[in-house]
mmCIF file of C-alpha atoms and ligand atoms in Angstrom:
data_model
loop_
_atom_site.group_PDB
_atom_site.id
_atom_site.type_symbol
_atom_site.label_atom_id
_atom_site.label_comp_id
_atom_site.label_asym_id
_atom_site.label_seq_id
_atom_site.Cartn_x
_atom_site.Cartn_y
_atom_site.Cartn_z
ATOM 1 C CA MET A 1 -7.814 -18.372 -17.827
ATOM 2 C CA SER A 2 -7.989 -17.597 -14.232
ATOM 3 C CA GLU A 3 -4.713 -17.174 -12.352
ATOM 4 C CA THR A 4 -4.703 -18.492 -8.757
ATOM 5 C CA ILE A 5 -1.824 -19.463 -6.459
ATOM 6 C CA PHE A 6 -2.446 -23.082 -7.600
ATOM 7 C CA SER A 7 -1.884 -22.207 -11.345
ATOM 8 C CA LYS A 8 1.293 -20.597 -10.330
ATOM 9 C CA ILE A 9 2.240 -23.760 -8.250
ATOM 10 C CA ILE A 10 1.473 -25.827 -11.409
ATOM 11 C CA ASP A 11 3.559 -23.794 -13.699
ATOM 12 C CA GLY A 12 6.459 -23.751 -11.167
ATOM 13 C CA SER A 13 6.415 -19.885 -10.590
ATOM 14 C CA ILE A 14 5.729 -20.557 -6.912
ATOM 15 C CA PRO A 15 7.585 -23.451 -5.323
ATOM 16 C CA SER A 16 5.842 -26.474 -3.940
ATOM 17 C CA GLN A 17 6.689 -29.835 -2.296
ATOM 18 C CA LYS A 18 5.406 -31.997 -5.239
ATOM 19 C CA VAL A 19 4.342 -35.570 -4.582
ATOM 20 C CA PHE A 20 2.661 -36.445 -8.046
ATOM 21 C CA GLU A 21 2.435 -34.921 -11.420
ATOM 22 C CA ASN A 22 1.130 -35.973 -14.869
ATOM 23 C CA GLU A 23 -0.378 -34.281 -17.756
ATOM 24 C CA ARG A 24 -3.664 -33.629 -15.936
ATOM 25 C CA ILE A 25 -2.921 -33.576 -12.222
ATOM 26 C CA TYR A 26 -0.476 -32.037 -9.817
ATOM 27 C CA ALA A 27 -0.165 -32.898 -6.052
ATOM 28 C CA PHE A 28 1.705 -31.307 -3.433
ATOM 29 C CA HIS A 29 1.959 -30.897 0.397
ATOM 30 C CA ASP A 30 -0.312 -28.281 2.025
ATOM 31 C CA ILE A 31 1.678 -25.459 3.308
ATOM 32 C CA GLN A 32 -0.453 -25.504 6.513
ATOM 33 C CA PRO A 33 -0.924 -29.114 7.288
ATOM 34 C CA ALA A 34 -4.186 -30.015 9.273
ATOM 35 C CA ALA A 35 -2.979 -33.589 9.816
ATOM 36 C CA PRO A 36 0.309 -35.476 9.654
ATOM 37 C CA VAL A 37 -0.253 -36.138 6.014
ATOM 38 C CA HIS A 38 -1.991 -33.352 4.136
ATOM 39 C CA VAL A 39 -1.625 -33.367 0.384
ATOM 40 C CA LEU A 40 -3.614 -31.223 -2.103
ATOM 41 C CA ILE A 41 -4.561 -33.045 -5.468
ATOM 42 C CA VAL A 42 -5.436 -30.490 -8.105
ATOM 43 C CA PRO A 43 -6.416 -30.833 -11.830
ATOM 44 C CA LYS A 44 -4.201 -28.695 -14.046
ATOM 45 C CA LYS A 45 -7.242 -27.372 -15.827
ATOM 46 C CA PRO A 46 -8.339 -24.283 -13.709
ATOM 47 C CA ILE A 47 -11.808 -25.343 -12.888
ATOM 48 C CA PRO A 48 -13.111 -22.769 -10.103
ATOM 49 C CA SER A 49 -14.745 -25.256 -7.905
ATOM 50 C CA LEU A 50 -16.866 -28.291 -7.994
ATOM 51 C CA ASN A 51 -19.799 -26.369 -9.167
ATOM 52 C CA GLU A 52 -18.159 -25.769 -12.432
ATOM 53 C CA ILE A 53 -17.252 -29.383 -13.428
ATOM 54 C CA GLY A 54 -18.560 -30.459 -16.824
ATOM 55 C CA GLU A 55 -19.136 -33.716 -18.476
ATOM 56 C CA GLU A 56 -15.580 -33.401 -20.104
ATOM 57 C CA ASP A 57 -14.034 -33.238 -16.390
ATOM 58 C CA LEU A 58 -15.534 -36.590 -15.151
ATOM 59 C CA ALA A 59 -12.428 -38.576 -16.186
ATOM 60 C CA VAL A 60 -9.937 -36.243 -14.286
ATOM 61 C CA ILE A 61 -12.222 -36.224 -11.243
ATOM 62 C CA GLY A 62 -12.187 -39.923 -11.294
ATOM 63 C CA GLU A 63 -8.277 -40.037 -11.894
ATOM 64 C CA ILE A 64 -7.814 -37.711 -8.954
ATOM 65 C CA HIS A 65 -9.393 -40.340 -6.668
ATOM 66 C CA HIS A 66 -7.214 -43.018 -8.207
ATOM 67 C CA VAL A 67 -4.156 -40.751 -7.509
ATOM 68 C CA ALA A 68 -5.354 -40.156 -3.999
ATOM 69 C CA VAL A 69 -5.403 -44.054 -3.357
ATOM 70 C CA GLN A 70 -2.005 -44.255 -4.921
ATOM 71 C CA LEU A 71 -0.541 -41.370 -2.668
ATOM 72 C CA ALA A 72 -2.269 -42.789 0.440
ATOM 73 C CA GLU A 73 -0.250 -46.039 -0.253
ATOM 74 C CA GLU A 74 3.005 -44.193 -0.921
ATOM 75 C CA LEU A 75 2.552 -41.942 2.133
ATOM 76 C CA GLY A 76 1.751 -44.917 4.439
ATOM 77 C CA ILE A 77 -1.844 -44.099 5.297
ATOM 78 C CA ALA A 78 -3.840 -46.494 3.103
ATOM 79 C CA ALA A 79 -4.120 -49.171 5.749
ATOM 80 C CA SER A 80 -4.705 -46.740 8.592
ATOM 81 C CA GLY A 81 -7.247 -44.738 6.747
ATOM 82 C CA TYR A 82 -7.605 -41.251 5.474
ATOM 83 C CA ARG A 83 -10.118 -38.634 4.247
ATOM 84 C CA LEU A 84 -10.460 -37.065 0.728
ATOM 85 C CA ILE A 85 -12.216 -33.708 0.927
ATOM 86 C CA ASN A 86 -13.345 -31.035 -1.283
ATOM 87 C CA ASN A 87 -14.363 -27.596 0.118
ATOM 88 C CA CYS A 88 -16.889 -26.038 -2.364
ATOM 89 C CA GLY A 89 -17.727 -22.285 -2.210
ATOM 90 C CA ALA A 90 -17.691 -19.788 0.789
ATOM 91 C CA ASP A 91 -19.656 -21.922 3.112
ATOM 92 C CA GLY A 92 -17.657 -25.007 2.268
ATOM 93 C CA GLY A 93 -14.562 -23.173 3.377
ATOM 94 C CA GLN A 94 -13.004 -22.982 -0.132
ATOM 95 C CA THR A 95 -10.186 -20.285 -0.035
ATOM 96 C CA VAL A 96 -8.445 -21.132 -3.335
ATOM 97 C CA PRO A 97 -10.832 -20.718 -6.426
ATOM 98 C CA HIS A 98 -9.150 -23.657 -8.345
ATOM 99 C CA LEU A 99 -10.655 -27.080 -7.694
ATOM 100 C CA HIS A 100 -8.650 -29.296 -5.362
ATOM 101 C CA PHE A 101 -9.037 -32.126 -3.068
ATOM 102 C CA HIS A 102 -7.412 -32.581 0.344
ATOM 103 C CA LEU A 103 -5.839 -35.951 1.256
ATOM 104 C CA LEU A 104 -5.631 -36.108 5.024
ATOM 105 C CA GLY A 105 -4.347 -38.850 7.289
ATOM 106 C CA GLY A 106 -1.600 -40.034 9.597
ATOM 107 C CA ALA A 107 -3.760 -39.624 12.689
ATOM 108 C CA LYS A 108 -7.334 -40.188 13.935
ATOM 109 C CA LEU A 109 -9.241 -37.439 12.409
ATOM 110 C CA GLY A 110 -12.022 -35.786 14.224
ATOM 111 C CA ALA A 111 -15.677 -36.308 13.399
ATOM 112 C CA LEU A 112 -17.031 -34.539 10.296
ATOM 113 C CA THR A 113 -19.221 -31.672 11.575
ATOM 114 C CA GLY A 114 -21.011 -28.850 10.079
ATOM 115 C CA ASN A 115 -20.885 -25.379 12.028
ATOM 116 C CA SER A 116 -22.261 -24.703 15.382
ATOM 117 C CA ALA A 117 -25.518 -22.995 14.154
ATOM 118 C CA SER A 118 -28.727 -24.721 15.035
ATOM 119 C CA HIS A 119 -30.357 -26.695 12.230
ATOM 120 C CA ALA A 120 -33.589 -27.143 13.964
HETATM 121 P P1 AMP B 1 -9.293 -24.680 0.642
HETATM 122 O O1 AMP B 1 -9.588 -23.825 1.918
HETATM 123 O O2 AMP B 1 -10.166 -25.924 0.488
HETATM 124 O O3 AMP B 1 -9.506 -23.720 -0.651
HETATM 125 O O4 AMP B 1 -7.856 -25.133 0.603
HETATM 126 C C1 AMP B 1 -6.721 -24.321 0.188
HETATM 127 C C2 AMP B 1 -5.550 -25.039 0.848
HETATM 128 O O5 AMP B 1 -4.453 -24.522 0.226
HETATM 129 C C3 AMP B 1 -5.349 -24.670 2.441
HETATM 130 O O6 AMP B 1 -5.225 -25.774 3.100
HETATM 131 C C4 AMP B 1 -3.897 -23.922 2.277
HETATM 132 O O7 AMP B 1 -3.210 -24.257 3.479
HETATM 133 C C5 AMP B 1 -3.321 -24.358 1.042
HETATM 134 N N1 AMP B 1 -2.415 -23.494 0.407
HETATM 135 C C6 AMP B 1 -2.438 -22.127 0.195
HETATM 136 N N2 AMP B 1 -1.336 -21.674 -0.302
HETATM 137 C C7 AMP B 1 -0.467 -22.754 -0.481
HETATM 138 C C8 AMP B 1 0.845 -22.989 -0.848
HETATM 139 N N3 AMP B 1 1.617 -21.895 -1.511
HETATM 140 N N4 AMP B 1 1.308 -24.218 -1.023
HETATM 141 C C9 AMP B 1 0.686 -25.219 -0.481
HETATM 142 N N5 AMP B 1 -0.619 -25.142 0.020
HETATM 143 C C10 AMP B 1 -1.170 -23.908 0.032
#
């Protein structure tokens, strides 16, 4: 089983500001918030990235979206709007190899862009 900073957060050996937990999912405030609300929603199963999800993981992926809606409501951003993001792999900007979704809101977020390279 892979050991990442997120598995240590989930098992409590690294502290976090928890906002939700059940048997399958752990959610906590991002340590370097990119928006007034920035929560990470993580399956406890250490799936390295979205590329590695299997059919057996589809329920928890759906549940993560349901938890995101619940947290958006609790954190006061459901009506104003928010973004749920997964970064996958190096080009996607993923830095922690344990699947996670960023819930961002609380301010008008910038337009989604790729990089500055030409795609012509
Ligand atoms: P990503 O770049 O998509 O892999 O996202 C990883 C996120 O984890 C970044 O937004 C980091 O700020 C966040 N992060 C890293 N270490 C911690 C930590 N100890 N507690 C909370 N968030 C963290």
